[in-house]
Tab-separated table of C-alpha atoms in Angstrom:
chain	number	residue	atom	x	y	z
Z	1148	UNK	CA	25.555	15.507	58.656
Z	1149	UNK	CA	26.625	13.507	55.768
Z	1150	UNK	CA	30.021	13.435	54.241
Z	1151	UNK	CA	28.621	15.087	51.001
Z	1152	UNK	CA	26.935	17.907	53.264
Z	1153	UNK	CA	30.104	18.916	54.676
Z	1154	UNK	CA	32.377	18.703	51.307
Z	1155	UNK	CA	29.905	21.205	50.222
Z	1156	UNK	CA	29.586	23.764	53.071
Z	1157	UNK	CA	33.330	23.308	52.932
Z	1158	UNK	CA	33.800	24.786	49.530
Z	1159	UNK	CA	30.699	27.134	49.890
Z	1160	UNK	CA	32.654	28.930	53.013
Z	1161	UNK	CA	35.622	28.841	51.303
Z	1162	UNK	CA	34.444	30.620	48.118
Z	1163	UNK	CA	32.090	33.084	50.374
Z	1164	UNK	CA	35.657	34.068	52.254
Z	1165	UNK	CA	37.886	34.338	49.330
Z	1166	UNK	CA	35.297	36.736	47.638
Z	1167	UNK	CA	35.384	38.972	51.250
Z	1168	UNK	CA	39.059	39.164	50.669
Z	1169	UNK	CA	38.839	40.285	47.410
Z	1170	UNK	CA	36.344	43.224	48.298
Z	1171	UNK	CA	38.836	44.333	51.126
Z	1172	UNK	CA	41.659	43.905	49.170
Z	1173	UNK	CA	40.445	45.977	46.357
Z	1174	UNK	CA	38.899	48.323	48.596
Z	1175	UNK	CA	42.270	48.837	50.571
Z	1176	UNK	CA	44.285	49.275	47.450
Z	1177	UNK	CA	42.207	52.220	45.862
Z	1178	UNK	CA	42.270	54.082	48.899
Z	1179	UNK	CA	45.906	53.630	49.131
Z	1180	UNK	CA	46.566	50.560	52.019
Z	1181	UNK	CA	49.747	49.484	51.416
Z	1182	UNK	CA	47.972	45.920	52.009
Z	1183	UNK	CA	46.301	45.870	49.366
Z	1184	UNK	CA	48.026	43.341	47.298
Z	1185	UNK	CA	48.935	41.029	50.443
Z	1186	UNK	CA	44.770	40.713	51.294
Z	1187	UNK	CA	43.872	39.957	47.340
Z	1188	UNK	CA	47.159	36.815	47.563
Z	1189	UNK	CA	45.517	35.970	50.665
Z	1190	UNK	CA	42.169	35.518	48.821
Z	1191	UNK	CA	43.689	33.765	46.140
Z	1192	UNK	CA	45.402	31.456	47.828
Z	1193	UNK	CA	41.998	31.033	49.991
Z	1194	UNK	CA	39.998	30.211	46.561
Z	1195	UNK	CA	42.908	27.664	45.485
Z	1196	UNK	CA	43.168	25.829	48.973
Z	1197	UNK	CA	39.064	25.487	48.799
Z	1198	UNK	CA	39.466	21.852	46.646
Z	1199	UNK	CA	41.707	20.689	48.948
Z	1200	UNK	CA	39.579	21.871	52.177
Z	1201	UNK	CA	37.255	20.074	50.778
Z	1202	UNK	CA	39.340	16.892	50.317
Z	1203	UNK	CA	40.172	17.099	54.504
Z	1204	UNK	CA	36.705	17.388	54.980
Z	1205	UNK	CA	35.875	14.270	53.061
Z	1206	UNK	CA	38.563	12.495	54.010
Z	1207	UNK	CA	37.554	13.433	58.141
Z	1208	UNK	CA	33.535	12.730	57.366
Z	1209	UNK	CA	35.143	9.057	55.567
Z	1210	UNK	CA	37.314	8.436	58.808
Z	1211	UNK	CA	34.589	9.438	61.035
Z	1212	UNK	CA	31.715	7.047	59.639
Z	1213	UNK	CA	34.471	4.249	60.000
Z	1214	UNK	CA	35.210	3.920	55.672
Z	1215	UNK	CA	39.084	3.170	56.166
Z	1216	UNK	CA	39.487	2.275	53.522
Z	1217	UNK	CA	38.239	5.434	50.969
Z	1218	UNK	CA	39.551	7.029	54.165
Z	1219	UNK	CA	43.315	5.906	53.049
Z	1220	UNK	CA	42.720	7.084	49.833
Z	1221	UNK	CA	41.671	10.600	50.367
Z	1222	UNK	CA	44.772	10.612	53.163
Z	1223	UNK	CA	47.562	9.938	50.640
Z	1224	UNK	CA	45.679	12.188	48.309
Z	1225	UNK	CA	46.591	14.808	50.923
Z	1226	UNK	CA	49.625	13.299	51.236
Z	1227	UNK	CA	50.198	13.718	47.814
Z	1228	UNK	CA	49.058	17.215	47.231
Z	1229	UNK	CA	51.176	18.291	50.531
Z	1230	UNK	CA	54.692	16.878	48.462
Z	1231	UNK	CA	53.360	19.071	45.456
Z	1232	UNK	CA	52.935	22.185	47.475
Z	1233	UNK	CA	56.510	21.250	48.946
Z	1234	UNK	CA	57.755	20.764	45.848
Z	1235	UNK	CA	56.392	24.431	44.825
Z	1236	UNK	CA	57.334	26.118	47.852
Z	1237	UNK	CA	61.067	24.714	47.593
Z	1238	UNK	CA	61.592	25.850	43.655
O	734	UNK	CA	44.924	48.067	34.172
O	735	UNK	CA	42.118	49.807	32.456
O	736	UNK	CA	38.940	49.919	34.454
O	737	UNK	CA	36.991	48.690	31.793
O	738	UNK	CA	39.146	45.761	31.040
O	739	UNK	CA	39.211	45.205	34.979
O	740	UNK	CA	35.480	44.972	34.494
O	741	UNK	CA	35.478	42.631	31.580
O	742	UNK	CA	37.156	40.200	33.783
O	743	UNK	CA	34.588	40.439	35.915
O	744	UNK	CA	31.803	39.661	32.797
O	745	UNK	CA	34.529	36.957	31.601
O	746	UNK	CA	33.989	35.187	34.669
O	747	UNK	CA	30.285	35.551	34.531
O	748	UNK	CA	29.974	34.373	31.263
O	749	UNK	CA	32.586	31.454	32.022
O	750	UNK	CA	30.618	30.604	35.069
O	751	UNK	CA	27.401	30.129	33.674
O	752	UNK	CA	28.788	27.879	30.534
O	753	UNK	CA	31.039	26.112	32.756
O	754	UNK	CA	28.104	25.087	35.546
O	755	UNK	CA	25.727	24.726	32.597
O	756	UNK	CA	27.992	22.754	30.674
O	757	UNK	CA	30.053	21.004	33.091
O	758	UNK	CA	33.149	22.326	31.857
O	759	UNK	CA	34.796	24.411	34.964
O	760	UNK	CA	35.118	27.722	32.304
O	761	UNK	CA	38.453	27.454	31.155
O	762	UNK	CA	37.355	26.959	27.323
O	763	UNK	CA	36.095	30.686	27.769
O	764	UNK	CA	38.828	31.833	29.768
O	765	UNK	CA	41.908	30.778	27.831
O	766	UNK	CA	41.050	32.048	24.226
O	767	UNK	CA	39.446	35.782	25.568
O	768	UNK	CA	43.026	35.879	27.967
O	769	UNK	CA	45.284	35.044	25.460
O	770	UNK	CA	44.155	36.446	22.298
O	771	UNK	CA	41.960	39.656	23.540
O	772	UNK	CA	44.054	40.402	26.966
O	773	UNK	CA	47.303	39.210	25.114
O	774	UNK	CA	48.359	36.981	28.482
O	775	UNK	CA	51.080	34.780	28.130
O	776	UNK	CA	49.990	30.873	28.120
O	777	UNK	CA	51.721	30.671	31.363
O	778	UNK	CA	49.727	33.481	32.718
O	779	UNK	CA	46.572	32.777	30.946
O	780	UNK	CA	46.667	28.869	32.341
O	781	UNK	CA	47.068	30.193	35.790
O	782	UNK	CA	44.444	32.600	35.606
O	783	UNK	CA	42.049	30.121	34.530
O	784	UNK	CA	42.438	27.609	36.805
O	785	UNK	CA	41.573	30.284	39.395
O	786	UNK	CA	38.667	30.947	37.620
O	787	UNK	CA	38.257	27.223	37.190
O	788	UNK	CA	38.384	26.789	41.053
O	789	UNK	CA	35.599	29.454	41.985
O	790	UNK	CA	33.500	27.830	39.381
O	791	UNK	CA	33.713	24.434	40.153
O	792	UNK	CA	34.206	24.776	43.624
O	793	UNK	CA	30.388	26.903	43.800
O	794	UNK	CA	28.995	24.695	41.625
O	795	UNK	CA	30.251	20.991	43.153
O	796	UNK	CA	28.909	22.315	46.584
O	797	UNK	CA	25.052	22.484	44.730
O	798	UNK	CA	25.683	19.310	42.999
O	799	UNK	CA	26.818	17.828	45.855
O	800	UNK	CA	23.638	17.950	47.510
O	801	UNK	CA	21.898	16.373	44.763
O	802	UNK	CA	24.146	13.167	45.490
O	803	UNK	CA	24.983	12.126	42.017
O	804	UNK	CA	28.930	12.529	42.142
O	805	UNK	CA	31.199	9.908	43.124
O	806	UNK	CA	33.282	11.274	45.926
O	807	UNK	CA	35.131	8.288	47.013
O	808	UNK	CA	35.978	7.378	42.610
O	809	UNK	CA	36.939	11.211	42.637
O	810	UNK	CA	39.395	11.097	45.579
O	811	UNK	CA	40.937	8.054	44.064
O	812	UNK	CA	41.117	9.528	40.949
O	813	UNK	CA	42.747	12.658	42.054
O	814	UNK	CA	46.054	10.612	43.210
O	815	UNK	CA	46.877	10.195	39.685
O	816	UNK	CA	45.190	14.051	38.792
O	817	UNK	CA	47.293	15.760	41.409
O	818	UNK	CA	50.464	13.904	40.277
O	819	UNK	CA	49.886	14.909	36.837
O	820	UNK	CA	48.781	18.436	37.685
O	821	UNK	CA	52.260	19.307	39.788
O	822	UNK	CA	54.001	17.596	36.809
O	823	UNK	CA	52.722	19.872	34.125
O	824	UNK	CA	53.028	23.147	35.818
O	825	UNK	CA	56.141	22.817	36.360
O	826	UNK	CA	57.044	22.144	32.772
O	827	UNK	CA	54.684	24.474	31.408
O	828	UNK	CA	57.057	27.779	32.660
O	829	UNK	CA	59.527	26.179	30.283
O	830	UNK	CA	57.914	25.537	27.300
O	831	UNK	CA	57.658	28.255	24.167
O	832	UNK	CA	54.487	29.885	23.867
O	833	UNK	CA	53.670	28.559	20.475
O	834	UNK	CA	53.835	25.099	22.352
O	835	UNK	CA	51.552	25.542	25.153
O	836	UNK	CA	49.447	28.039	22.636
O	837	UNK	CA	49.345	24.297	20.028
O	838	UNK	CA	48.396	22.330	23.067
O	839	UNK	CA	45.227	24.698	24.140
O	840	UNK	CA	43.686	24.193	20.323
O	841	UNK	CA	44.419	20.605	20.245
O	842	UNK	CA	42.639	20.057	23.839
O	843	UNK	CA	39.599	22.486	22.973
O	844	UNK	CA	39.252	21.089	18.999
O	845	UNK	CA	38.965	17.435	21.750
O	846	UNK	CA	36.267	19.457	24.087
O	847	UNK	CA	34.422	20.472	20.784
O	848	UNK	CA	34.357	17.024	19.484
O	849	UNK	CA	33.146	15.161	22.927
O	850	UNK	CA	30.662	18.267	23.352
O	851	UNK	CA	28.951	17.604	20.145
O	852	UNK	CA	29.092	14.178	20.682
O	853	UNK	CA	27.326	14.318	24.319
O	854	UNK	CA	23.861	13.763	24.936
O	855	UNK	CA	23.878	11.066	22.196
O	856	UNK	CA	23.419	8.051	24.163
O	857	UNK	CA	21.605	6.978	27.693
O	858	UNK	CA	23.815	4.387	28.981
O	859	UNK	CA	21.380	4.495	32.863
O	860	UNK	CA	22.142	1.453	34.959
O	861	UNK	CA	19.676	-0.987	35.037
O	862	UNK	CA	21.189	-3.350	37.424
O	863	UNK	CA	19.742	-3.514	41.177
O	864	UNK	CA	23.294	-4.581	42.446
O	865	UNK	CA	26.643	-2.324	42.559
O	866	UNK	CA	28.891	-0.967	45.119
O	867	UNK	CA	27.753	2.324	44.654
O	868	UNK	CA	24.459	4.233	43.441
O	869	UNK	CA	23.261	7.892	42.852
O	870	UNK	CA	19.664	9.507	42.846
O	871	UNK	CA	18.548	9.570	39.165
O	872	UNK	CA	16.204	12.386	38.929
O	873	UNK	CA	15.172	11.778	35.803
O	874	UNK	CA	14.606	8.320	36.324
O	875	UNK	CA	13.026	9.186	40.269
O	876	UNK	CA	14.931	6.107	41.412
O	877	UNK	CA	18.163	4.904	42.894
O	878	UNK	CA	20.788	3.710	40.140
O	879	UNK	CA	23.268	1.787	41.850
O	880	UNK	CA	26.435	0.820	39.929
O	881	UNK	CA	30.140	-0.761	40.463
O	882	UNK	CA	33.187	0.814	39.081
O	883	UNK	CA	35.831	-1.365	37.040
O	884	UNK	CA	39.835	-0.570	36.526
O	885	UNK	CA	40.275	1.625	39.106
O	886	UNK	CA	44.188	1.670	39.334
O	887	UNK	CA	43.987	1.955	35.655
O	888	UNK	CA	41.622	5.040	35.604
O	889	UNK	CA	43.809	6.857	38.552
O	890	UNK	CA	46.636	5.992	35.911
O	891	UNK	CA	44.634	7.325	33.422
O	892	UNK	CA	44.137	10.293	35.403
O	893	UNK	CA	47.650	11.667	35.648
O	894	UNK	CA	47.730	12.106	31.586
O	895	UNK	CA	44.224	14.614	32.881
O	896	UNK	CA	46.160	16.463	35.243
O	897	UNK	CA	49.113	17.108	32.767
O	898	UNK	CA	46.799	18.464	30.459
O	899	UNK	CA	44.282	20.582	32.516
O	900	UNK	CA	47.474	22.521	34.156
O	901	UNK	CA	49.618	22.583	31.486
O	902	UNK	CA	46.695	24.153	29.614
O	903	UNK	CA	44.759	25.740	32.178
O	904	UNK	CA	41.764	23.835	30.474
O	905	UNK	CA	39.843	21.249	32.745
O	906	UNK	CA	40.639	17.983	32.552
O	907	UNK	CA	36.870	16.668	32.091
O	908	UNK	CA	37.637	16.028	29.000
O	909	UNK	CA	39.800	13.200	29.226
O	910	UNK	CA	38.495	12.379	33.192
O	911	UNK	CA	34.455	11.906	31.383
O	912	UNK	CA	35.693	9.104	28.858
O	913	UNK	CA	38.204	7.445	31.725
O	914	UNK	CA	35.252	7.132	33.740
O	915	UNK	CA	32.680	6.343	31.656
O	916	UNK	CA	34.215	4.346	28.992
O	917	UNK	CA	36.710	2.328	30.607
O	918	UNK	CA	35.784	2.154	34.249
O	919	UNK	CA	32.118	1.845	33.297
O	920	UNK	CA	30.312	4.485	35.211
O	921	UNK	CA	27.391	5.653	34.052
O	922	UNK	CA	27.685	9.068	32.262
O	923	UNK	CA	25.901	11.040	34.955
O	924	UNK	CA	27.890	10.247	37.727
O	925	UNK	CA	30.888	10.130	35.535
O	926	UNK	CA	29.893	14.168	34.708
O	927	UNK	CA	29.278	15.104	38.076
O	928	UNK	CA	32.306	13.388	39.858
O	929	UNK	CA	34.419	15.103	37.010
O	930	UNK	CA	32.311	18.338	38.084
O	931	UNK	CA	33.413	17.874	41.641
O	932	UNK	CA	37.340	16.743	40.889
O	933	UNK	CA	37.659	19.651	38.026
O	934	UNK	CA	38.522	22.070	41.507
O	935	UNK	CA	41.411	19.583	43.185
O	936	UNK	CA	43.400	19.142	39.935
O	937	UNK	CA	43.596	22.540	39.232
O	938	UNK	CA	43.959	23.207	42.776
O	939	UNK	CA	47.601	21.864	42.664
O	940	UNK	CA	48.362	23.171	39.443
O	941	UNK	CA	47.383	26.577	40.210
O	942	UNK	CA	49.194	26.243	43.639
O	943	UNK	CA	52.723	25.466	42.008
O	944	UNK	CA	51.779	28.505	39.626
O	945	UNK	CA	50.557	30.920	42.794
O	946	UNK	CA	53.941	30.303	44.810
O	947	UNK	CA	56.329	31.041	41.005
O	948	UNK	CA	54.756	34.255	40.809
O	949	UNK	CA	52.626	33.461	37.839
O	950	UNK	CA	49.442	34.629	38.657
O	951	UNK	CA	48.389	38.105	37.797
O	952	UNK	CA	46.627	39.310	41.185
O	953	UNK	CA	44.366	42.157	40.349
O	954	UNK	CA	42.671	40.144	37.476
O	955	UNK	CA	42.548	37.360	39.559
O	956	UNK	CA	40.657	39.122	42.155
O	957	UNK	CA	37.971	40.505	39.615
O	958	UNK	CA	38.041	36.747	37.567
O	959	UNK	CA	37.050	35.588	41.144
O	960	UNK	CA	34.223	37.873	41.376
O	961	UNK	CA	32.825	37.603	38.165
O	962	UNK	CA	32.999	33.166	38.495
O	963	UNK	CA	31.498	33.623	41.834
O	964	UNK	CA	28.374	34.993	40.539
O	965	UNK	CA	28.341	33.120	36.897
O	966	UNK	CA	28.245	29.758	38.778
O	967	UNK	CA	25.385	30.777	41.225
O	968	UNK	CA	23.731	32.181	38.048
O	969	UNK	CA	24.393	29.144	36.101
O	970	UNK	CA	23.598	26.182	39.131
O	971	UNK	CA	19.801	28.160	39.401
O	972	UNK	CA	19.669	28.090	35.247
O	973	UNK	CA	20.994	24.885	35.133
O	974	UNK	CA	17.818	22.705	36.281
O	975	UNK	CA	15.357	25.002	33.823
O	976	UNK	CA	17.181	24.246	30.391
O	977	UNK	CA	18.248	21.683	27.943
O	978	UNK	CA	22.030	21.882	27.831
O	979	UNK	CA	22.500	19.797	24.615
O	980	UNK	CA	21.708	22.109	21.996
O	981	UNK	CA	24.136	24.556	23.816
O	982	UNK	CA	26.837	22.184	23.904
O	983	UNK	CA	26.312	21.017	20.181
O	984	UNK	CA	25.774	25.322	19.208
O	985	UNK	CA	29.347	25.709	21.772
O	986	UNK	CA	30.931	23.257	20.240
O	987	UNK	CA	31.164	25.372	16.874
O	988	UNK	CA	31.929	28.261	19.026
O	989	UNK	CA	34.746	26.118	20.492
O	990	UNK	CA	36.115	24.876	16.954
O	991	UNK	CA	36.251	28.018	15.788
O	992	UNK	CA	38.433	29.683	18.612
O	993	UNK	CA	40.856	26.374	18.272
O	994	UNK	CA	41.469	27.559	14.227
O	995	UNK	CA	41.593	31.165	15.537
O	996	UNK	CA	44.432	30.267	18.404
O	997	UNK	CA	46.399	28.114	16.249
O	998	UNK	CA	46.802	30.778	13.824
O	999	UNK	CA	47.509	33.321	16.414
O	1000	UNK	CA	50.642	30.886	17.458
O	1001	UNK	CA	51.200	31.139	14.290
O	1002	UNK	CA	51.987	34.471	14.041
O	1003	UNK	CA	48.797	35.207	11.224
O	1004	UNK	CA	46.746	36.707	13.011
């Protein structure tokens, strides 16, 4: 499978599982879940992380077809994204 | 929240969806004006909103272009180092900034989208080269374009001032990424427009991530934005291929103009 296969069955999943969350989520609100609000963060957050799962998987296809060095690029890209999630987490 | 304004998120995202496959945009010109001046969001919570609804869109549609073959994911990943930066960097001095500001800053950027919209479509600038480091499928063409890519350091440079702007804004950063590309690091306007396509997602990824974990996104409406993008960018990937998207851009541009005036006025305190 090529590296722009997987970047897109990457994203596809991701979407596909954030929009399941959102259907439980709701679902287990209205009928009074106390979850409720945890499962539709969790499917945000799942629907924001989907560019960046699909950075790992390019980044992982690059690696594996032996491209170090577009390999090293998409590696401190998620280097670099990982220090702006820190940064958010820590404020 | 109403039910029916619940729901309009839902045909907010549809609507965004579609335009924002169709136009290569990621949706946020629809988003921020209808969340800020009918929905009466806060910029704050109006940029991180759309960039959700910026993600589902461009994350559906990139995986369907992606197939196709014509972005640049290696250009994109390097571009993103600068796109990131800037994306972290203006989220986290967006939550101090007045309104007005940020409200200024959205009319300026979509009075720019306008402008490049009804500029697009104007010229065919399709490699004819046999030699490059890189090459797409041209479908138009039914042959393989390749290309090479100048100034990259300067175009990731570039990049950071499109990550300030797309999450300071919660507009996409094609704008500024489409002209970077094509203009200065010479790649030819379709790849340029589908690897801006595919990198829209990952700089709004980290803005809206900074915004998620300061408590700035409004969950239920996110939930039925996400919906409602979901199925506007399947709509708009299968519509996509049957229709001629410049006279929409040039017709959206107007549309686009005409919310800028509208928003500036609102910061204003006129309307």
């Amino acid at each position: 499978m090529n590296i722009l296969e997987n970047i897109a069955r990457t994203l596809k999943l991701s979407v596909v599982l954030s929009v399941m969350l959102v259907f439980i989520g709701l679902a287990a609100g209205y009928t009074g879940y106390p979850l409720g609000d945890d499962v539709i963060w969790l499917a945000v957050l799942v629907i924001i992380l989907s560019p960046f799962a699909g950075v790992i998987a390019a980044t992982v296809s690059l690696a594996l077809e032996k491209d170090r060095r577009w390999a090293v690029v998409g590696l401190t890209l998620i280097i670099v994204s990982i220090i702006g999630m820190t940064i958010a987490w820590i404020r | 929240m109403e039910p029916l304004l619940l729901f309009g998120l839902v045909l907010l995202g549809i609507i965004g969806g579609i335009l924002g496959t169709v136009l290569g945009v990621g949706g946020g010109i629809i988003f921020i004006p209808v969340l800020t001046i009918l929905y009466g969001l806060t910029p704050v919570s109006a940029a991180a909103l759309s960039l959700v609804g910026i993600i589902t869109v461009s994350s559906w549609g990139a995986a369907v272009y992606l197939k196709k073959g014509v972005p640049n994911i290696r250009i994109g990943l390097l571009l993103e180092i600068g796109g990131v930066t800037g994306a972290i960097i203006g989220a986290s001095v967006a939550v101090y900034l007045q309104d007005w500001v940020l409200m200024i800053a959205f009319s300026i950027v979509m009075l720019f989208s306008a402008y490049r919209m009804a500029l697009s479509g104007s010229r065919d600038d399709t490699p004819e080269n046999c030699e490059g480091e890189f090459d797409y499928y041209d479908m138009k063409c039914c042959e393989t374009m390749r290309y090479d890519v100048e100034h990259k350091a300067g175009g990731t440079v570039g990049s950071v001032l499109a990550g300030i702007v797309s999450s300071m804004t919660g507009i996409g950063g094609g704008v500024i990424k489409v002209p970077i590309m094509n203009v200065y690091m010479k790649m030819p306007i379709k790849a340029a427009a589908a690897t801006s396509n595919y990198s829209l997602g990952i700089t709004a990824f980290s803005g809206a991530m900074v915004y998620l974990l300061l408590g700035a996104v409004p969950l239920e409406m996110a939930a039925f934005l996400i919906v409602g993008s979901a199925v506007g960018a399947e709509a708009g990937t299968r519509i996509s291929s049957r229709i001629d998207a410049s006279s929409i851009r040039k017709y959206f541009s107007l549309l686009l103009m005409a919310s800028a005036v509208f928003m500036i006025l609102h910061a204003g305190g006129y309307v």
